[in-house]
Every structure is written in C-alpha cells, then in structure tokens.
Tab-separated table of C-alpha atoms and ligand atoms in Angstrom:
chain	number	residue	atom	x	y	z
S	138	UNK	CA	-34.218	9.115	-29.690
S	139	UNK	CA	-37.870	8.202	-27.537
S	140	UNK	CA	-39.523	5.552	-27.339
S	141	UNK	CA	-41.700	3.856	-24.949
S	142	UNK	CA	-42.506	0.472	-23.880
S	143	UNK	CA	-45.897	0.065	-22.465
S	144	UNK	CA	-45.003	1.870	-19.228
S	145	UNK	CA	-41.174	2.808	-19.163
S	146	UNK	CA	-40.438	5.733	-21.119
S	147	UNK	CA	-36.578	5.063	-23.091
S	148	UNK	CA	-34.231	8.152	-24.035
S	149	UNK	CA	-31.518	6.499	-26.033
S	150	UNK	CA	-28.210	8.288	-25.920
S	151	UNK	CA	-26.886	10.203	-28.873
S	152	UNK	CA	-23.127	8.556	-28.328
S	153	UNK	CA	-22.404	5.390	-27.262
S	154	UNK	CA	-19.367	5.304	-25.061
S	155	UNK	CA	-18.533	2.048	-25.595
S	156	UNK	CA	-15.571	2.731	-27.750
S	157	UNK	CA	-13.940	4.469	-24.776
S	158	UNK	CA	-14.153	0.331	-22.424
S	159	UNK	CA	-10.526	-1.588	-22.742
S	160	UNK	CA	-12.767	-4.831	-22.421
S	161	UNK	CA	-9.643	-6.409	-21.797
S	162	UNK	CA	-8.561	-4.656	-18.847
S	163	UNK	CA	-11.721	-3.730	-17.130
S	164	UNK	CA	-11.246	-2.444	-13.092
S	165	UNK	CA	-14.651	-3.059	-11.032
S	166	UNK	CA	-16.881	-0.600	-10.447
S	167	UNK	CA	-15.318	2.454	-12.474
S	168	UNK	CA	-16.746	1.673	-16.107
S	169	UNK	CA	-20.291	2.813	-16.572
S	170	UNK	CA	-22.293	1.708	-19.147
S	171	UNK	CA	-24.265	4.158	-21.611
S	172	UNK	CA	-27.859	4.313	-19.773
S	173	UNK	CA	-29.263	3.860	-16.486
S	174	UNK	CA	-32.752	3.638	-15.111
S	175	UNK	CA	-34.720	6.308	-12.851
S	176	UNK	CA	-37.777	6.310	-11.326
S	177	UNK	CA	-38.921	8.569	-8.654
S	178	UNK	CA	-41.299	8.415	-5.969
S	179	UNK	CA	-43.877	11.158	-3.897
S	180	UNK	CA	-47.467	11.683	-3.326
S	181	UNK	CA	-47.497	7.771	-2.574
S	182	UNK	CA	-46.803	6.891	-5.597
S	183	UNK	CA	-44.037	5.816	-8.451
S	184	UNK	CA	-43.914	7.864	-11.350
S	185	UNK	CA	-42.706	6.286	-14.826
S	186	UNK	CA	-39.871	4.856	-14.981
S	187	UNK	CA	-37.338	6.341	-17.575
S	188	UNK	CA	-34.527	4.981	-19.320
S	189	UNK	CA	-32.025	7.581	-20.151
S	190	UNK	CA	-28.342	8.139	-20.649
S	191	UNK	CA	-25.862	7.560	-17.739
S	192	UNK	CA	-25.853	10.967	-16.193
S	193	UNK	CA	-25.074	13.345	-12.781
S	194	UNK	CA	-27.852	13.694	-10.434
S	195	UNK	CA	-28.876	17.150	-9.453
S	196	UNK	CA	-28.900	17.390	-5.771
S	197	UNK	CA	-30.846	19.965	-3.211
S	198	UNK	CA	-27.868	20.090	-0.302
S	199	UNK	CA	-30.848	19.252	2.281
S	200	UNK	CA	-31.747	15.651	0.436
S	201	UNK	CA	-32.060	13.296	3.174
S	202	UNK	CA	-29.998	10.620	2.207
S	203	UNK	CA	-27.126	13.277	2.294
S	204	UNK	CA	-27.552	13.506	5.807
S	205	UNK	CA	-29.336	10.429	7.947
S	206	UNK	CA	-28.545	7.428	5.035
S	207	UNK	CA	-31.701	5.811	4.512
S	208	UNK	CA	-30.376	4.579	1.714
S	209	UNK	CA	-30.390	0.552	0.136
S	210	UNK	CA	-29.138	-0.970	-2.898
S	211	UNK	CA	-28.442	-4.435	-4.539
S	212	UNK	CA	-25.806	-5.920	-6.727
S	213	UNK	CA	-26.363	-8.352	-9.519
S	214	UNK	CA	-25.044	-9.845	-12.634
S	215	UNK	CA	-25.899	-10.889	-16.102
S	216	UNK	CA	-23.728	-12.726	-18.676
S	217	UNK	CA	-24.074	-13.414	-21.950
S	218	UNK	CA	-24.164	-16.990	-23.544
S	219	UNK	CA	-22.472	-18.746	-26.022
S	220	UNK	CA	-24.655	-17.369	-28.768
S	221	UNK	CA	-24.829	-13.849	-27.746
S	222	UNK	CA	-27.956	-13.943	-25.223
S	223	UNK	CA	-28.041	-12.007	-22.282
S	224	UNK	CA	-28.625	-13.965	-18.935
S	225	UNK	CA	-29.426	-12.375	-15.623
S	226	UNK	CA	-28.887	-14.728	-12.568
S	227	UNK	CA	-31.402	-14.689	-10.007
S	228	UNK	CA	-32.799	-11.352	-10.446
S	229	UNK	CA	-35.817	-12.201	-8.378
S	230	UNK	CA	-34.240	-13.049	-5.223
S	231	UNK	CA	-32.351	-9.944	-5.570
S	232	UNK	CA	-35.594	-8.043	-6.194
S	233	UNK	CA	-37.450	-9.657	-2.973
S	234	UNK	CA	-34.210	-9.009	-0.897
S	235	UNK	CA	-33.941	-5.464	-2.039
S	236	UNK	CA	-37.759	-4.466	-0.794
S	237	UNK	CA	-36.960	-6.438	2.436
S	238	UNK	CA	-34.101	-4.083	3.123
S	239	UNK	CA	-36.295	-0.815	2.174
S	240	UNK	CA	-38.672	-2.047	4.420
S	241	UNK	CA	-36.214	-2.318	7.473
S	242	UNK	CA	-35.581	1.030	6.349
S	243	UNK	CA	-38.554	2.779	6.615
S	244	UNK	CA	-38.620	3.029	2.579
S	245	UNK	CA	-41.039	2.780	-0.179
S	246	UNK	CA	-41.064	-0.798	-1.842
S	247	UNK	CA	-40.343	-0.618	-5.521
S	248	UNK	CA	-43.005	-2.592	-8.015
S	249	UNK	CA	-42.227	-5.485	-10.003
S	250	UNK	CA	-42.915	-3.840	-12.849
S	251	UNK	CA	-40.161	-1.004	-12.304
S	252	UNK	CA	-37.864	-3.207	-10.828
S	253	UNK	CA	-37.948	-6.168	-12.471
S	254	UNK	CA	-38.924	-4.634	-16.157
S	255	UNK	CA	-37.060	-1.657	-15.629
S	256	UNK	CA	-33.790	-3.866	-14.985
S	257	UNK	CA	-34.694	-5.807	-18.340
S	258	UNK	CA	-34.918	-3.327	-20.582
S	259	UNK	CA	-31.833	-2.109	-19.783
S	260	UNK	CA	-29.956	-4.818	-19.524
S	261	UNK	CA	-31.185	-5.521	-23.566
S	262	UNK	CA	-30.596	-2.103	-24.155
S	263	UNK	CA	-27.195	-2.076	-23.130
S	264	UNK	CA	-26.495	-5.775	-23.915
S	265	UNK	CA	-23.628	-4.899	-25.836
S	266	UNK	CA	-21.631	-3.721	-22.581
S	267	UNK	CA	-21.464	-7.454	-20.992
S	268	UNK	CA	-18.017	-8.370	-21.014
S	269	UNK	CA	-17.310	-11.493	-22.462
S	270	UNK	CA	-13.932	-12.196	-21.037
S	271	UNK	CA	-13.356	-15.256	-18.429
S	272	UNK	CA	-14.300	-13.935	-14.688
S	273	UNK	CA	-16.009	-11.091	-16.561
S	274	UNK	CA	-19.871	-9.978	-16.306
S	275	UNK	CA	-22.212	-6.716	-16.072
S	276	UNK	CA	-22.469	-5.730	-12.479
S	277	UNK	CA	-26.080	-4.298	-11.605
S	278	UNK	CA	-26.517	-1.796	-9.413
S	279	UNK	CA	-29.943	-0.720	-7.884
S	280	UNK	CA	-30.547	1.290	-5.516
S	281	UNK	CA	-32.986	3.533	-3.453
S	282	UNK	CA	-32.547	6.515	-1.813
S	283	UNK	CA	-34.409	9.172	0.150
S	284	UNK	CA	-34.661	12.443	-1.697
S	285	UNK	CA	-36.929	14.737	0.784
S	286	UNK	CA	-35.285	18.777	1.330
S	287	UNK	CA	-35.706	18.350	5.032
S	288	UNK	CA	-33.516	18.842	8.009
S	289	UNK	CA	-35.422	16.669	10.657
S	290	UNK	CA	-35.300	13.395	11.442
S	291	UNK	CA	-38.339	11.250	9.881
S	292	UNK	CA	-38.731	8.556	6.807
S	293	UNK	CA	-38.570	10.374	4.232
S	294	UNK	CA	-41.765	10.950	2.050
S	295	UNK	CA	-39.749	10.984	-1.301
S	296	UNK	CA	-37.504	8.497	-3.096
S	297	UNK	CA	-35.522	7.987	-6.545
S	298	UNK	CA	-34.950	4.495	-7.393
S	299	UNK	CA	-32.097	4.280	-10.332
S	300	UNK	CA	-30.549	1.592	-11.746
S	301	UNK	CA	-26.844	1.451	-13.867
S	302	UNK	CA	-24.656	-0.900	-14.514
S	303	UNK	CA	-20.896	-1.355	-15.073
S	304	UNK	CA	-18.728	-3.897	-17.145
S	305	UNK	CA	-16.666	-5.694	-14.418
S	306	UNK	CA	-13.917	-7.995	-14.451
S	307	UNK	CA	-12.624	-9.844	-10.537
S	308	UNK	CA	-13.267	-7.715	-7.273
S	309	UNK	CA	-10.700	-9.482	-5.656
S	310	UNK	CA	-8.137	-10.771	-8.714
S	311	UNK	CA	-6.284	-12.681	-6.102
S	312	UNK	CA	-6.678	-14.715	-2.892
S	313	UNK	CA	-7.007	-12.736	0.439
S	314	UNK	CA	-5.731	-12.675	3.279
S	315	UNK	CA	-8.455	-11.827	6.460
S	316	UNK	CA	-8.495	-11.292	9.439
S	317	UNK	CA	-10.657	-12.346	12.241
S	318	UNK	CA	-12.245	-9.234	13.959
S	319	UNK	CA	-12.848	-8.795	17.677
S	320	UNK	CA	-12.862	-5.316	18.452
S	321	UNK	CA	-15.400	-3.575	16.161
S	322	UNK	CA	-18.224	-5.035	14.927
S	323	UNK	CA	-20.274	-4.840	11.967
S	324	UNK	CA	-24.093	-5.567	13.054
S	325	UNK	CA	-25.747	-5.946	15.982
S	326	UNK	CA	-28.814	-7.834	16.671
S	327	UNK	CA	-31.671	-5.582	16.646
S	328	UNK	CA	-29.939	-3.488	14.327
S	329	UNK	CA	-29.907	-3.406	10.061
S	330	UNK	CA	-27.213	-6.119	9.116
S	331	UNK	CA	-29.407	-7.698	7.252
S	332	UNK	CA	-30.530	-5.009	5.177
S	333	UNK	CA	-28.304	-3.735	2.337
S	334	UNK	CA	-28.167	-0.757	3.747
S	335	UNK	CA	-25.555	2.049	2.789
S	336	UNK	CA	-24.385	3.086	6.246
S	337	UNK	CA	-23.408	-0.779	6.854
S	338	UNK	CA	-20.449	-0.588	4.402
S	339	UNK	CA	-19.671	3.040	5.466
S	340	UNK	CA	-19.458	1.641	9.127
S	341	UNK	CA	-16.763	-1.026	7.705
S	342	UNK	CA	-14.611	1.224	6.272
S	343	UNK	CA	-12.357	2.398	9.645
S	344	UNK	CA	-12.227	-0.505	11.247
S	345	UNK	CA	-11.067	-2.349	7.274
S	346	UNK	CA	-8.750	0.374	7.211
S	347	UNK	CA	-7.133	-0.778	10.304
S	348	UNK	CA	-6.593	-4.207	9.542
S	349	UNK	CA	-5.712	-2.523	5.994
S	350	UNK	CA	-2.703	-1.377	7.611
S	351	UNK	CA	-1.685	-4.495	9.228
S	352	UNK	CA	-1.682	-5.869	5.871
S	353	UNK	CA	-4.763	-7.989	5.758
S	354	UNK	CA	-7.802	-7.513	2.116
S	355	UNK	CA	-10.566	-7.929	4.569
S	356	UNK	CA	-11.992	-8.629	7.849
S	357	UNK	CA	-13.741	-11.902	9.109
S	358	UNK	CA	-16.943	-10.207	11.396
S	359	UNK	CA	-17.994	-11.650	15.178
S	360	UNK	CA	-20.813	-10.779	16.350
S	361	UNK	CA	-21.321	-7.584	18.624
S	362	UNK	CA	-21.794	-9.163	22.249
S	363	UNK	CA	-19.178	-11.408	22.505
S	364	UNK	CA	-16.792	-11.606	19.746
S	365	UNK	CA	-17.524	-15.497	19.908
S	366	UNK	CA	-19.296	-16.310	16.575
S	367	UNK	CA	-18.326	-15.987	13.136
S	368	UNK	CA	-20.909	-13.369	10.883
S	369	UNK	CA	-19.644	-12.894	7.635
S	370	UNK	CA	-16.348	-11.554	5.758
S	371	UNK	CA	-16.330	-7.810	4.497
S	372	UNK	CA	-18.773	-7.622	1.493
S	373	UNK	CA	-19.286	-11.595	1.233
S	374	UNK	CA	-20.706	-14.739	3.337
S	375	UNK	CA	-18.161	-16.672	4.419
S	376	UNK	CA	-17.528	-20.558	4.503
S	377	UNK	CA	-15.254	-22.913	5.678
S	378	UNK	CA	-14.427	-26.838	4.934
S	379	UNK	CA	-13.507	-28.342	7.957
S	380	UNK	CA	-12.708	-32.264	8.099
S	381	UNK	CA	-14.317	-32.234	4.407
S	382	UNK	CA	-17.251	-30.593	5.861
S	383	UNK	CA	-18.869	-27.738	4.147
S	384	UNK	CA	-19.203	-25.077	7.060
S	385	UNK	CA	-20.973	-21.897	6.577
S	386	UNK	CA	-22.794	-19.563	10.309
S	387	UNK	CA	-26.765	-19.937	9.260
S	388	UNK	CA	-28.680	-16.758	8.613
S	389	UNK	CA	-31.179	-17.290	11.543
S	390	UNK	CA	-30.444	-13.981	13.069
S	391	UNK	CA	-30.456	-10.057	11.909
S	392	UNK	CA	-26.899	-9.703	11.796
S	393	UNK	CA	-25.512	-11.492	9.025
S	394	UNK	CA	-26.835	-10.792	5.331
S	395	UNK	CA	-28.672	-13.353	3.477
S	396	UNK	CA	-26.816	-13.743	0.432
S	397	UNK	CA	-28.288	-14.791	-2.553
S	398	UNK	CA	-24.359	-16.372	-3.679
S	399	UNK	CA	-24.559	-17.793	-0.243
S	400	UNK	CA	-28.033	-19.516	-1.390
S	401	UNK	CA	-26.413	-20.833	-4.379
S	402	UNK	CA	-23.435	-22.504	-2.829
S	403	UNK	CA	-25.228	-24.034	-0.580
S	404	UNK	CA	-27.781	-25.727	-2.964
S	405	UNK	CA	-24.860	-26.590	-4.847
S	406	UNK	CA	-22.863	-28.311	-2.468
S	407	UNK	CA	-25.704	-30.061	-1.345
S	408	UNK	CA	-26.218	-31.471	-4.913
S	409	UNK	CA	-23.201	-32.700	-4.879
S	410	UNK	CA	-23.270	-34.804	-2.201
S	411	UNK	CA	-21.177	-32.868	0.212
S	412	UNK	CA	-21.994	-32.512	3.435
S	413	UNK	CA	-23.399	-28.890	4.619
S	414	UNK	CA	-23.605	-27.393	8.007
S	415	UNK	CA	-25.161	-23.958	8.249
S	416	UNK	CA	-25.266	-23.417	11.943
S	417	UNK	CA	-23.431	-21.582	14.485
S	418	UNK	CA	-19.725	-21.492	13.787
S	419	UNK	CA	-17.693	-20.178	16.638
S	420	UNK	CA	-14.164	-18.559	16.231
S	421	UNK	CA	-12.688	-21.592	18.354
S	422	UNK	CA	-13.745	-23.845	16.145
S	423	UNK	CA	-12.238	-22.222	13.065
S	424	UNK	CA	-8.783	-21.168	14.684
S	425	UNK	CA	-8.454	-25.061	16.632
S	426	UNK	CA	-8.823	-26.344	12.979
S	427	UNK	CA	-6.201	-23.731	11.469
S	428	UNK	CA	-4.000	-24.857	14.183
S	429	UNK	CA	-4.811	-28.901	13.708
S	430	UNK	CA	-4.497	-28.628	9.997
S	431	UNK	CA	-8.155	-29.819	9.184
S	432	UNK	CA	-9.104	-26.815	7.532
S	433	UNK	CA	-8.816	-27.116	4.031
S	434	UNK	CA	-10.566	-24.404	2.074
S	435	UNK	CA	-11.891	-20.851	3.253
S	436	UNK	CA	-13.814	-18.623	0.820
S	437	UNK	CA	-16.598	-15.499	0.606
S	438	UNK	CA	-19.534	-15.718	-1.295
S	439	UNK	CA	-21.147	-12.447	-2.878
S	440	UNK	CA	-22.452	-10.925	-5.932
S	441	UNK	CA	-19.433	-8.933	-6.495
S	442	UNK	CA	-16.812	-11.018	-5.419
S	443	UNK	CA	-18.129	-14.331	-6.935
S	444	UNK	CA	-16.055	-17.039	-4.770
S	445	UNK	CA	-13.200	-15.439	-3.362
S	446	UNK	CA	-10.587	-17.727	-1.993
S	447	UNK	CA	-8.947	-17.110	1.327
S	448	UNK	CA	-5.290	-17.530	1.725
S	449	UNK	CA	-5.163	-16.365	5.107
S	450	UNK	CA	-6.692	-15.847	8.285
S	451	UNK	CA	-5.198	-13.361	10.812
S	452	UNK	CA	-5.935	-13.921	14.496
S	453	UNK	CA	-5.018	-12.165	17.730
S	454	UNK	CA	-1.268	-11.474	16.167
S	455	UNK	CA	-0.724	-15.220	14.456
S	456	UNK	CA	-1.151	-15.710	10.874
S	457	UNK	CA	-2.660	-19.134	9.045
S	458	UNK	CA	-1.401	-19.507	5.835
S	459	UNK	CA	-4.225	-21.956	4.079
S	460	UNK	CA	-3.715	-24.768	1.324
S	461	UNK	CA	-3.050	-23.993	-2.001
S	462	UNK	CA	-6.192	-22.932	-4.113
S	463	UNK	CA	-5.714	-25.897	-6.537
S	464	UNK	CA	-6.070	-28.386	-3.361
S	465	UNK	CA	-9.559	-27.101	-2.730
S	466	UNK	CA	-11.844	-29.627	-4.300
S	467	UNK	CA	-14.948	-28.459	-2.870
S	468	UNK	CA	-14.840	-24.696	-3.794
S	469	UNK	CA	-13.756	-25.118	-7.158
S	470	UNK	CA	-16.427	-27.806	-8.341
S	471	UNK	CA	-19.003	-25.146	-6.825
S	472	UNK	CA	-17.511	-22.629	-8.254
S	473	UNK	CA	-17.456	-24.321	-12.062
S	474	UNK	CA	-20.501	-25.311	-11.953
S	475	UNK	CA	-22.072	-21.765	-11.071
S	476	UNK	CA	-20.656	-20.343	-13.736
S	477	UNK	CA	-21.620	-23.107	-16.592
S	478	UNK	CA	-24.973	-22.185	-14.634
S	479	UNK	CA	-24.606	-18.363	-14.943
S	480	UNK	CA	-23.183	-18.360	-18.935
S	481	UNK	CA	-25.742	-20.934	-19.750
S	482	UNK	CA	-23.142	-23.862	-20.700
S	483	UNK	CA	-24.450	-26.199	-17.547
S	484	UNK	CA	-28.143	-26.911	-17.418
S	485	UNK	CA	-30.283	-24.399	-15.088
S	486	UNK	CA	-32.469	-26.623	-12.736
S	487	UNK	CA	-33.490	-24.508	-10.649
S	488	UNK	CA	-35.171	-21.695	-13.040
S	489	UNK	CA	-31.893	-19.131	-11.480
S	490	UNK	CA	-31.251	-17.367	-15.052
S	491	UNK	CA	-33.595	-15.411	-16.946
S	492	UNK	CA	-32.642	-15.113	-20.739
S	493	UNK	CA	-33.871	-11.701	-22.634
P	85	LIG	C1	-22.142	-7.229	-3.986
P	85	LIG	O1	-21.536	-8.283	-3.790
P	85	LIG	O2	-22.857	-7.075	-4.968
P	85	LIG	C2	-22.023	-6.114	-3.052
P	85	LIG	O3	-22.922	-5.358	-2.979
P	85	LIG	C3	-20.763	-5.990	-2.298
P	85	LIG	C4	-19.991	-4.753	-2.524
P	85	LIG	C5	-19.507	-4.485	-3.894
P	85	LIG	C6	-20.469	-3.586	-1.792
C-alpha cells in the first residue's frame, strides 16, 4: 500500500512481522521492526524520503563506506505512555549532534524535514513495535553513509541516509565490571571522538577484546598522550560519586563524546540538589578513592545502555569491587526520575519528549 505525506513517500509492508517478536524476551539490537526510512543523496541534493519495509541494501563492491568509513549514525529511544502514546526523548539534540558528526566527516547534513519528520512517521507507523515491558523501549537507529563507486580517497559526493529501529530490552542486563585502559586509546585530540563515527567503535573492538579476555564488560578510556585522564567508558559517558560528589570528565575537548544521556544526568542531578563537577578527572583521583573507600557509585550514561551500574573497576592487575547497587542513592534517584520523564509518568520540564 502508497501513500504519501506531503513530502515522504510511505510503502507499507504487505506482512507485519510482529507476530514473529517474544516481547518478553527481547535481545538488543537483533529484532527489527517492519519499516525503515531511506533517503538518498547526489547532485547536491536529498531526494524524497521513502518509508518502506525493513529490507537488504543492494551494494556496488566499490561503495565508499565499504572501504575508507565515512560513515555516522545516532541512537535514540521512544516509549510509549500510560495510555498508549508514543514518546521520543530528545530527538532534537540527537538530530543537531548527528549533523555535527557528518560535518567532522566531510558529509552531507541531513534536513530537518527528513530527519526529524522522517523519524516521526515512522516511529507512528511502527508504534506498535515499542516494547512495553520495564527497562524496555524502541531503539532508533540513524545513520549516514557514503555510497560513491570510487576507489580514491575523497568525500564522497553521494550518501543514503536510512533510518530503522529495533524493540530492545537492557544492553547491559547486569552490572559491569571495567577496566581502566592505559595502553590503547580510543580518541585523540585532533582526531573524530567526538563524532559518532563508525570507525570509532570498530577501533574499540581489539583492544575490548583484550580486556574481554581478562574478564572485564568494558573498558574505562584515558586519553591518548598520557594515559592520565579519564574519557569515557566503552559506548557510554562515565561518572563517578566521590565523597557524595557527583563526578563526571567535562566535554571541553574533541575526545570524549557529548552525550545527550550525559546531558540529562547532569541537569538532573543538579535539580536535585547534588553537587556536580564536570571537570578534569584524573585516574589518581578515581583509583586513591577506590582504595580510601570514598567512592560510592560508578555508572555509564548512553542511549543504549541507559544507566549502567559499575561493579568493578580493573586497574594495573588489582580489582575494586564497588558498593552494592541498592547503596547508590544518587544514581538511582537519577535514574527514576528519567524514566517517569521518558514514559511520561514524571512531569517533562524541560520540553525533552515529543509525543506523536
Ligand atoms: C547508543 O548508546 O545509542 C550507542 O550508539 C552505543 C552503542 C550501541 C554503539
């Protein structure tokens, strides 16, 4: 079935897949709902946009992305509310952040009006496909790739921009353990680690592996030069309480992502009185406290992973074993109150959630 909204073009599926989803038992990232959005790029200009079902791409073997990775891409969510109403959370910062990171990568910048539209009327469309369970929501994906059949290095002159989503329950259903990195390194300064760019996580995955295989979920970043400073944790921001203090490295710099969770937590916190230090932290300071017992709480903060508690932090062959997640006062009350925010059940003051 076609229709067409003013200017994206909708090619409803013939059979709903839906049927197929345990929604009781759903693993991240493998469940893909029925349609996605796709919108390509040349000449210097977008195309329409087209809603149509979840499909394979066809692929020339000398597409660019295959081959240098200027690719980006952004994760989101959207709930649904007591009464059935689909809510997206801050799909506007994601947006802005998205063209930031095509920018850095010598991309195209997507409209509003594919992006932001696009994303909405497929979210309605496939409204039926957000999960309803506890720790439960439709993960977004955008993304942005470049699509030119050329073997040479230069920004490419084509792009597709697509859009899917997936039915998602916990990226990381327990605590985990990290470790403190200070061999490899995940951005440098100068370099893209603040873009969402593709070849960022690929970078991650050897030297994860590694610490993998000593046993630990995730690494905690340093920076490049010195191995001094704490970046970020794996595919999250990371913050610490220490001596009641919420502790989290600022985003002054090109290396560390700026996380639109991250943003959220912090305005939080602040709310609630607590007191917030975005600044430098250095690995000293966080391993001293481990040792000393005043650090109390240690969690990421991402789209995908929500708040994920830290049980433990590796370092240099010695393993902290943190407080219990129930003792951690500040991250839960954060925690709650984002998601009363994100289902709608806790009042919205800042204009985050968008209802369709
Ligand atoms: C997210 O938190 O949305 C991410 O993009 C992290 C990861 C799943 C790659």
């Amino acid at each position: 079935m076609q229709a067409t909204t003013d200017h994206i073009k909708i090619t409803k599926t013939k059979e709903s897949k839906i049927h197929e989803v345990d929604f009781e038992n759903i693993p991240f990232g493998r469940v893909f709902s029925d349609h996605m959005l796709v919108a390509h790029y040349s000449n210097g200009s977008w195309g329409t946009a087209e809603i149509m079902p979840f499909q394979s791409l066809k692929m020339h073997p000398a597409m660019s992305v295959l081959h240098y990775g200027q690719s980006v891409f952004e994760g989101l969510k959207a709930y649904k509310s007591k009464e059935g109403t689909p809510l997206l959370f801050r799909a506007k910062d994601n947006f802005a952040r998205f063209n930031e990171s095509a920018e850095r990568m010598c991309m195209a910048q997507v409209p509003e009006d594919i992006f932001m539209d696009g994303l909405k009327e497929l979210i309605k469309l496939d409204q039926d496909w957000i999960p309803t369970k506890t720790g439960s929501s439709l993960y977004i994906r955008p993304f942005l790739f470049a699509t030119d059949e050329y073997v040479g290095i230069k920004p490419s002159d084509d792009f597709t921009f697509i859009i899917f989503t997936c039915p998602v329950g916990f990226y990381y259903p327990e605590p985990i353990s990290v470790k403190i990195e200070e061999h490899f390194s995940r951005a440098a300064s100068g370099g893209v680690g603040a873009a969402k760019a593709a070849g960022n996580y690929a970078a991650s995955l050897f030297p994860n592996q590694r610490a993998t295989e000593e046993g630990f979920r995730q690494l905690i970043w340093t920076d490049a030069k010195e191995h001094k400073y704490i970046e970020e944790s794996g595919t999250m921001n990371i913050f610490f309480v220490i001596d009641g203090k919420l502790i989290t490295p600022d985003t002054n710099r090109d290396t560390i992502l700026k996380g639109v969770t991250r943003r959220s937590v912090l305005t939080l916190a602040k709310e609630m009185g607590y007191l917030v230090e975005e600044r430098p932290v250095e690995v000293a300071e966080v391993v001293d406290a481990l040792k000393e017992g005043s650090l109390s709480e240690a969690f990421g903060a991402g789209t995908a992973a929500t708040i994920a508690q830290i049980s433990e932090i590796g370092f240099r062959g010695n393993r902290f074993e943190l407080p219990d997640v129930e003792s951690r006062e500040i991250s839960n009350k954060i925690l709650d109150k984002l998601n009363g925010i994100r289902l709608g059940t806790v009042k919205d003051e800042h204009g985050w959630v968008v209802r369709l």
